[in-house]
mmCIF file of C-alpha atoms and ligand atoms in Angstrom:
data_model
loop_
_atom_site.group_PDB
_atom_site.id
_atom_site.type_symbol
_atom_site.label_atom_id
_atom_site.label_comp_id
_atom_site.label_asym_id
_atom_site.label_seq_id
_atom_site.Cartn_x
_atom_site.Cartn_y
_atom_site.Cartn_z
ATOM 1 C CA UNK A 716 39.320 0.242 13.876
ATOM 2 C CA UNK A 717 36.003 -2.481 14.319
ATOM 3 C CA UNK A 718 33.329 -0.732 14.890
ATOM 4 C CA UNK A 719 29.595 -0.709 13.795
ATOM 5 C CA UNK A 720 27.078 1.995 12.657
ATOM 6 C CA UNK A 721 23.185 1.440 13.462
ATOM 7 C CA UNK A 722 20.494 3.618 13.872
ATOM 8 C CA UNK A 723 17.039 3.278 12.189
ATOM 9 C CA UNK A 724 16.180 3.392 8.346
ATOM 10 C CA UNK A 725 17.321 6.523 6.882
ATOM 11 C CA UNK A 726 18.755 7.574 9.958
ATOM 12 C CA UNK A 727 22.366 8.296 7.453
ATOM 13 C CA UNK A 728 24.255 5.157 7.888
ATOM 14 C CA UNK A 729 25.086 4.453 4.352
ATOM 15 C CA UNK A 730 25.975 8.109 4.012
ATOM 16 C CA UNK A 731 27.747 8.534 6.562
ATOM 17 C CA UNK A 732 30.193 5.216 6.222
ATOM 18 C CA UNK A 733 30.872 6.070 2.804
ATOM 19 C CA UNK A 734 32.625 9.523 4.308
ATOM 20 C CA UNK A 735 33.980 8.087 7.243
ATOM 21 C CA UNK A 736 35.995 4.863 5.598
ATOM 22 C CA UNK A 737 37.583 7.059 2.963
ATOM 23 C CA UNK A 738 39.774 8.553 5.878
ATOM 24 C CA UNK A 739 39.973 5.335 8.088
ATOM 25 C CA UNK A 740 41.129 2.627 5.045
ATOM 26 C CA UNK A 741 38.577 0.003 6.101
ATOM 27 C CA UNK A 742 35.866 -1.805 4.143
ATOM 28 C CA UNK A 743 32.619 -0.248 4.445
ATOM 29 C CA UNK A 744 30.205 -3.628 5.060
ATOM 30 C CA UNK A 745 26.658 -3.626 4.320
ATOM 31 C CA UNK A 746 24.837 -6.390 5.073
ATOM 32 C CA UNK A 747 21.727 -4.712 3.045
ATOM 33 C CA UNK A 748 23.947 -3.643 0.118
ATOM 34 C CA UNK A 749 25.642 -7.063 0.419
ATOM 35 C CA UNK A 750 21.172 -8.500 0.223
ATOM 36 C CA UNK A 751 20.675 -6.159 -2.752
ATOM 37 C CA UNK A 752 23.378 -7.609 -4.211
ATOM 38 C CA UNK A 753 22.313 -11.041 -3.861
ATOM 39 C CA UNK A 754 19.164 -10.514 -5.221
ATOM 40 C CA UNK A 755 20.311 -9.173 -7.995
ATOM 41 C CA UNK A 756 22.314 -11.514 -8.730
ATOM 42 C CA UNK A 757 19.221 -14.249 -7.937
ATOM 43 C CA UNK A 758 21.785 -16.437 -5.783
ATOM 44 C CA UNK A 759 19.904 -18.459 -3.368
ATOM 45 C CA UNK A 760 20.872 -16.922 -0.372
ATOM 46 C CA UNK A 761 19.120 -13.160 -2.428
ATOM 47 C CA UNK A 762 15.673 -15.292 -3.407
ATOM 48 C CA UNK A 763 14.936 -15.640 0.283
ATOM 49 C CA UNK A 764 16.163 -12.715 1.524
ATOM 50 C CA UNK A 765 13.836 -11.084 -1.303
ATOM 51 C CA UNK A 766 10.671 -11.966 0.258
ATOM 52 C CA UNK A 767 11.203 -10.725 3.711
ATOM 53 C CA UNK A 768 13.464 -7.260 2.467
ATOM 54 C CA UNK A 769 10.288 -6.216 0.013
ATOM 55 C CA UNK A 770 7.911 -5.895 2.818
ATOM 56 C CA UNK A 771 10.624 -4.373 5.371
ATOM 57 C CA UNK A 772 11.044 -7.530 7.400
ATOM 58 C CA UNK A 773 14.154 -8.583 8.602
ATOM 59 C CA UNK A 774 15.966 -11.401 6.857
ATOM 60 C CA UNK A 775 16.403 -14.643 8.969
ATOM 61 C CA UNK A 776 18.955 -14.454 11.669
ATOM 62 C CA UNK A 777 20.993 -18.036 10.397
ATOM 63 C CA UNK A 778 21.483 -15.950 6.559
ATOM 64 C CA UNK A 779 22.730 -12.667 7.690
ATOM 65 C CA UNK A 780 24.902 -14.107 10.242
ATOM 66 C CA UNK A 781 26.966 -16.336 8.110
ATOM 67 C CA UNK A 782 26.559 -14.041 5.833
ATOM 68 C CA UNK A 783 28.585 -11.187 7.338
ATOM 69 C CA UNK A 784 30.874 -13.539 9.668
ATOM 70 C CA UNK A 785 32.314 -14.832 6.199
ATOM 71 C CA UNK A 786 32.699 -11.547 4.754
ATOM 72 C CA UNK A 787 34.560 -10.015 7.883
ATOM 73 C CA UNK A 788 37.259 -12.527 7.621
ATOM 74 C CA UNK A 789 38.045 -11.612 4.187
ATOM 75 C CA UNK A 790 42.120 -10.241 4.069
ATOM 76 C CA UNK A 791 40.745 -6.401 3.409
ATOM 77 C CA UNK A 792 39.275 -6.883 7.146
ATOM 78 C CA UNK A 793 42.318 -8.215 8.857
ATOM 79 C CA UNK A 794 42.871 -4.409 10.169
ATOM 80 C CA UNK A 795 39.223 -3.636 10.619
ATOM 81 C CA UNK A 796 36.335 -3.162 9.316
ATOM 82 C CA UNK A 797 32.978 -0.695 9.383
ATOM 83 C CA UNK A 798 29.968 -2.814 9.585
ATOM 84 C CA UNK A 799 26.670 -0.950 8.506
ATOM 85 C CA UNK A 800 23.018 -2.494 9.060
ATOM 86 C CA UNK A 801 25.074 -5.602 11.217
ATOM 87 C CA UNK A 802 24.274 -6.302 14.302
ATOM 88 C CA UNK A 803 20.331 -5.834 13.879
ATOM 89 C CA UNK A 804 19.199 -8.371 16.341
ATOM 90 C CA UNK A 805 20.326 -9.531 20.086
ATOM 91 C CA UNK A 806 21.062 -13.392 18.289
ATOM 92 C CA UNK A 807 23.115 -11.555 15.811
ATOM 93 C CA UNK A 808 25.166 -9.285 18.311
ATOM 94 C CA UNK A 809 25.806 -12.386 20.076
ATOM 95 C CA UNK A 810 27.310 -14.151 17.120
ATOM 96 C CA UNK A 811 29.914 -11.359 15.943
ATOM 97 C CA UNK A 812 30.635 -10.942 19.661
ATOM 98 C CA UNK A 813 31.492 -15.017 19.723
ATOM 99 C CA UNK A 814 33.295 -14.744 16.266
ATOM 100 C CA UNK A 815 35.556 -11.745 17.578
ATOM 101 C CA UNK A 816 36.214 -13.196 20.642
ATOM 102 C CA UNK A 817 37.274 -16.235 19.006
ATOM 103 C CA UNK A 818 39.484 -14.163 17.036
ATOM 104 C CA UNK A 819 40.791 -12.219 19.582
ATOM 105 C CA UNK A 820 39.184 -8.818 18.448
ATOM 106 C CA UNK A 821 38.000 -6.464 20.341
ATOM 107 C CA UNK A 822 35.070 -3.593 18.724
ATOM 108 C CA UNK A 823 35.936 -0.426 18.988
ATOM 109 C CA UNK A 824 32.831 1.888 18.924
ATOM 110 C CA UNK A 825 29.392 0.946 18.272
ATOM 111 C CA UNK A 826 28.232 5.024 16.735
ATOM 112 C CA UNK A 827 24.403 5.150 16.910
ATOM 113 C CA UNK A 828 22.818 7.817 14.739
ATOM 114 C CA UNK A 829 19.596 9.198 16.285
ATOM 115 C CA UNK A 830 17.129 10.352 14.336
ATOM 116 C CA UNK A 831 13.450 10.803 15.625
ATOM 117 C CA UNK A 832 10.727 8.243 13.534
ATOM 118 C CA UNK A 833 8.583 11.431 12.512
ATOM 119 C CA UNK A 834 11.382 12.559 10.689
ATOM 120 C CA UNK A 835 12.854 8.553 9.094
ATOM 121 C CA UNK A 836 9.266 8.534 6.271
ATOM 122 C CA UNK A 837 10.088 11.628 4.496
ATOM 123 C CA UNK A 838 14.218 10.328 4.373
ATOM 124 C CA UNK A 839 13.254 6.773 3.240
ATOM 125 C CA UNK A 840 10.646 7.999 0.510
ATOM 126 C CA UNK A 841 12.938 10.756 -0.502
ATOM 127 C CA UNK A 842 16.042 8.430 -0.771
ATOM 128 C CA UNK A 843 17.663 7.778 -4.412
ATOM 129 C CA UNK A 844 20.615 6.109 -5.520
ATOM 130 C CA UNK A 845 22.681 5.620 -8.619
ATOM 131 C CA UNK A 846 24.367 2.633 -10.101
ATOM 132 C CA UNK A 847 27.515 3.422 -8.399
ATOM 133 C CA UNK A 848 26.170 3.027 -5.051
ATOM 134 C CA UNK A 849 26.051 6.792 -3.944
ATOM 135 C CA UNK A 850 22.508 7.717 -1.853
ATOM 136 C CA UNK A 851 20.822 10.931 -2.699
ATOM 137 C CA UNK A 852 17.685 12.650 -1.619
ATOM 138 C CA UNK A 853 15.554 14.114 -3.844
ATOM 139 C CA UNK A 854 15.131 17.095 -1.766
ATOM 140 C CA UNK A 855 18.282 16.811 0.876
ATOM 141 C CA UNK A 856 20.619 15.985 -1.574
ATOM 142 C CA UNK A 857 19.534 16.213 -4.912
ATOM 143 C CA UNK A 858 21.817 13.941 -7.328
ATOM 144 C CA UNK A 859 23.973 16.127 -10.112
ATOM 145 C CA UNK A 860 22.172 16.617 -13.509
ATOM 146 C CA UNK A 861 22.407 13.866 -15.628
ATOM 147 C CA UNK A 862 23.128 11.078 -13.231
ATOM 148 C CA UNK A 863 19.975 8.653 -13.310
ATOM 149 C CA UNK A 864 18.933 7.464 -9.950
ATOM 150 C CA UNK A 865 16.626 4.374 -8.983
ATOM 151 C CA UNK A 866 14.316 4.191 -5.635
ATOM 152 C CA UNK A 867 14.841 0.801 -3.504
ATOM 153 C CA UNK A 868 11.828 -1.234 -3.850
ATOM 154 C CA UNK A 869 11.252 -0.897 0.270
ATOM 155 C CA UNK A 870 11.908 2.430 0.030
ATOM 156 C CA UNK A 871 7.801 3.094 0.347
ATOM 157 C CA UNK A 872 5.679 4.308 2.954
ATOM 158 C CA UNK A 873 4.514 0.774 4.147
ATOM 159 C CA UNK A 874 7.612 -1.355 3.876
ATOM 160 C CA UNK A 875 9.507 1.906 5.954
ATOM 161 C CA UNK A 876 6.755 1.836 8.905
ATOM 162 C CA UNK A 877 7.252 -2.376 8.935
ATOM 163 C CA UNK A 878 10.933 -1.127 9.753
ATOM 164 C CA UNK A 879 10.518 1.070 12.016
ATOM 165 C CA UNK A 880 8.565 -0.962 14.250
ATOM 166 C CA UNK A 881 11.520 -3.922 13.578
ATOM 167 C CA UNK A 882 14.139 -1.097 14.382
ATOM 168 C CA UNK A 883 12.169 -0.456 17.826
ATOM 169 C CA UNK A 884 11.398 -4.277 18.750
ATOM 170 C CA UNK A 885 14.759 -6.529 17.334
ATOM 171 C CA UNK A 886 17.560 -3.654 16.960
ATOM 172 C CA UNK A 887 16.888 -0.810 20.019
ATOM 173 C CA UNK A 888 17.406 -4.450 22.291
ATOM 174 C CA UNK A 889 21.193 -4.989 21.385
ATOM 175 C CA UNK A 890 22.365 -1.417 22.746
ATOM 176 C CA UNK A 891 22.661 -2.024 26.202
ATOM 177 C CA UNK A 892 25.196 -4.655 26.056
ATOM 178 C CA UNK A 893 27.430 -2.518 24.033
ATOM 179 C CA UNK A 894 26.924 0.443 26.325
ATOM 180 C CA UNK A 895 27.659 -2.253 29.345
ATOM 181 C CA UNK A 896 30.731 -2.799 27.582
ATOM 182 C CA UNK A 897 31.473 1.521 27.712
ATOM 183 C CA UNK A 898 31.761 1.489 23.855
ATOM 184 C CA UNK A 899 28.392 2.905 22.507
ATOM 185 C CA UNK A 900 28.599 6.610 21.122
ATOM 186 C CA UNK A 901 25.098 8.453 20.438
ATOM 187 C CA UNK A 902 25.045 10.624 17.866
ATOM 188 C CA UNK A 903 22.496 12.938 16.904
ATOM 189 C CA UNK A 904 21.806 12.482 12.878
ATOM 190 C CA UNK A 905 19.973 15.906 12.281
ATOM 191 C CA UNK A 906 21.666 18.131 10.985
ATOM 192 C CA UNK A 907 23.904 18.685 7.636
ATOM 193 C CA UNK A 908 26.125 15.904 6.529
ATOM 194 C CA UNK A 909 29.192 17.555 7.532
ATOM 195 C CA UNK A 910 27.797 18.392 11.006
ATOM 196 C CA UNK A 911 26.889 14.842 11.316
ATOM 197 C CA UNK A 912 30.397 13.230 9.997
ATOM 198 C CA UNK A 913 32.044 15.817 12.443
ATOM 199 C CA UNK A 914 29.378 14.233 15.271
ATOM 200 C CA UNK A 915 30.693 10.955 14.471
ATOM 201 C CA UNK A 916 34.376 11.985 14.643
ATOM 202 C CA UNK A 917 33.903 13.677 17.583
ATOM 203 C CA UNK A 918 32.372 10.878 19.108
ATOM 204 C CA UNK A 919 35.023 8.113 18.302
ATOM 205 C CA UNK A 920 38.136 10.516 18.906
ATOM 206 C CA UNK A 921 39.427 10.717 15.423
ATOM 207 C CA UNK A 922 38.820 14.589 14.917
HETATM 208 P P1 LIG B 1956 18.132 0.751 6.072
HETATM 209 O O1 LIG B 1956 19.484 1.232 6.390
HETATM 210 O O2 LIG B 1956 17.314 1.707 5.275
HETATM 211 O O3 LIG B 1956 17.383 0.187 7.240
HETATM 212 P P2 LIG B 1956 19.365 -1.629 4.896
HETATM 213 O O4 LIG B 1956 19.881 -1.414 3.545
HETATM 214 O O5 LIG B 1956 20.326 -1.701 6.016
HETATM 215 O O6 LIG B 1956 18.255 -0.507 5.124
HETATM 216 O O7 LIG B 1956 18.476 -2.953 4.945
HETATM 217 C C1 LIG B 1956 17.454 -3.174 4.022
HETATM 218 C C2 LIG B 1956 16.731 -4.478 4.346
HETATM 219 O O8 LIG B 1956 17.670 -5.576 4.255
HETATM 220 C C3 LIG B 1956 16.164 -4.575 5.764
HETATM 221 O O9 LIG B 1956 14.869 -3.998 5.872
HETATM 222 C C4 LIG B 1956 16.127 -6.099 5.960
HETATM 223 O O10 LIG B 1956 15.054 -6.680 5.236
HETATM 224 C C5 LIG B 1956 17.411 -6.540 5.270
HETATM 225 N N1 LIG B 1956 18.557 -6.544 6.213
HETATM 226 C C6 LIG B 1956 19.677 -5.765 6.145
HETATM 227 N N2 LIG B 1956 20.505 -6.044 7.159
HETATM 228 C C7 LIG B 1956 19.913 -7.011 7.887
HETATM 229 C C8 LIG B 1956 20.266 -7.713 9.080
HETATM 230 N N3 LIG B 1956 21.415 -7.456 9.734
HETATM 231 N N4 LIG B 1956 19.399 -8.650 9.549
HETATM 232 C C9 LIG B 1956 18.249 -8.918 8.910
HETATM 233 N N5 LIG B 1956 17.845 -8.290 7.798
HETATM 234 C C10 LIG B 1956 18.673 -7.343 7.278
HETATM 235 P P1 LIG B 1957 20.542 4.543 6.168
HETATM 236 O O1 LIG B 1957 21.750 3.864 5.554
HETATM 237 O O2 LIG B 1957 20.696 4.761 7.632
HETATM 238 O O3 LIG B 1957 19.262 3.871 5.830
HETATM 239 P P2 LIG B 1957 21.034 6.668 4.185
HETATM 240 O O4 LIG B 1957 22.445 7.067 4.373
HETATM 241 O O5 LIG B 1957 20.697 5.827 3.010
HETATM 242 O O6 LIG B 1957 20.463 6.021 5.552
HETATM 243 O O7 LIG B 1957 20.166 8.018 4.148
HETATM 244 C C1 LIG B 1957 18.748 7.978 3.997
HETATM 245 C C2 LIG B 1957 18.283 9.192 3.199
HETATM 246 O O8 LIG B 1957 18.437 10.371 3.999
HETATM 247 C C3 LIG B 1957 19.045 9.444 1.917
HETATM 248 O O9 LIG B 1957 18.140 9.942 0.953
HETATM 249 C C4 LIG B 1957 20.088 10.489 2.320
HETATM 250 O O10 LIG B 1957 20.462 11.311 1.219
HETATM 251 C C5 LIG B 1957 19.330 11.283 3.365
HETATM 252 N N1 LIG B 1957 20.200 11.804 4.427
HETATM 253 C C6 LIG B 1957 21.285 11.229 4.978
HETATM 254 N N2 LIG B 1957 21.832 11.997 5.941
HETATM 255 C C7 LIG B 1957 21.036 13.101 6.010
HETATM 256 C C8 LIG B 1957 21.056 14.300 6.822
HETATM 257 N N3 LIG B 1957 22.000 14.505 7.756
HETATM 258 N N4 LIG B 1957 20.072 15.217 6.613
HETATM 259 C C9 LIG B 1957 19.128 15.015 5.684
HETATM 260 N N5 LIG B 1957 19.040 13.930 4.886
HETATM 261 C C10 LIG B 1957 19.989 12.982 5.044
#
C-alpha cells in the first residue's frame, strides 16, 4: 500500500497514521517529524528549515523534496509506505509522481481528512506530545499521569493561522490531480478517533 494522508494542521494526520500503519506494516513518513528531527539534531538541512517551520511557513520545495524522495527508497519502503505532511505543494506532487513513475509505482489512495478551520486553532493550541512521539490533547486526549508532554514551538495561535492560509493556497491545489486520477478518498475528521480510523478504513477498503 502507497498512499498519502493530508488534510490541514491538526486535522489528525499524525494520529491517525500512527493507528493505521500498525495494521498495514508500512513506515509511517513524516516529512514534519522527519524537520523536527533535523532541527534537533542542528544538521544543515534542520537550520533552514527552522526559520520558515517557527513562523508556520512552508519549508522550500528543493529540501523537502529530496528530502522525502531519499527516504522513500529506503528497503523498509520497498512494499509501501504512508507518507504524512508529503505532498504539500503542486511542485512537490509532481516530483513523487515523477519518482514513482520512474519506479514503476503506482499510489494507492490519497485519504484527505476534513476538518473545518474554525475548529483546526483550538486542536493545534491544544496539541501535546511526549518524547516518544505520541500526540495528545490537553482536552481531547489528555496524556496518562505522569508522562511529561512538550508543545511544538508552531503550535501557537499565529504560526497555526500562517498555516492555514498555506494549507488553503499551496496544499488544497494538488487535490484535483489525484481525484483526476480516481484515487482521492475524503474523509470527514470530526468525530472520535475510532470513528475517524474506521472513516479511513472504510474509505480505502481495508475494513
Ligand atoms: P501539521 O500536520 O500540524 O501541519 P507538520 O508536522 O506536518 O504539521 O509540519 C510542520 C511544519 O513543517 C510545517 O508548517 C512546515 O513548516 C514544515 N513542513 C512539513 N512538511 C512540509 C512539506 N511537505 N513542505 C514544506 N514544509 C513542510
Ligand atoms: P496533524 O498531524 O494533522 O497536524 P494531529 O494528529 O497531530 O494532527 O492532531 C492534532 C491535535 O488534535 C492533537 O492534539 C490530537 O490529539 C487532536 N486530535 C486528533 N484527532 C482528533 C479527533 N478526531 N478529535 C479531536 N481531537 C483530535
Amino acid at each position: 500500500m502507497r498512499m498519502i494522508l493530508v488534510g490541514p494542521p491538526g486535522a489528525g494526520k499524525g494520529t491517525q497514521a500512527a493507528r493505521l500503519v500498525q495494521n498495514f506494516r508500512i513506515p509511517h513518513i513524516s516529512s514534519g517529524d522527519m524537520l523536527r528531527a533535523a532541527v534537533k539534531e542542528g544538521t544543515e538541512l534542520g537550520q533552514e528549515a527552522d526559520r520558515y517551520m517557527k513562523a508556520g511557513k512552508l519549508v522550500p520545495d528543493a529540501v523537502v523534496i529530496g528530502m522525502i524522495l531519499d527516504r522513500i527508497t529506503k528497503p523498509d519502503a520497498a512494499n509501501g509506505f504512508m507518507l504524512d505532511g508529503f505532498p504539500r505543494t503542486v511542485p512537490q506532487a509532481e516530483a513523487l509522481d515523477a519518482a514513482l513513475k520512474k519506479a514503476g509505482f503506482d499510489l494507492d489512495a490519497i485519504v484527505l481528512i476534513e476538518v473545518a478551520d474554525d475548529l483546526i486553532k483550538e486542536r493545534v493550541t491544544g496539541r501535546r506530545s511526549d518524547a516518544a512521539g505520541n500526540i495528545y490533547h490537553i482536552k481531547n486526549n489528555p496524556a496518562p499521569a505522569g508522562v511529561s508532554v512538550v508543545q511544538r514551538k508552531d503550535d501557537t495561535e499565529e504560526a497555526c493561522t500562517e498555516r492555514l492560509v498555506k494549507y488553503h493556497g499551496e496544499t488544497e491545489p494538488i487535490l484535483p490531480f489525484y481525484e483526476k486520477k480516481g484515487i482521492l478518498k475524503r474523509v470527514n475528521g470530526v468525530g472520535s478517533l475510532d470513528e475517524v480510523s474506521a472513516r479511513i478504513r472504510k474509505a480505502l477498503g481495508t475494513h
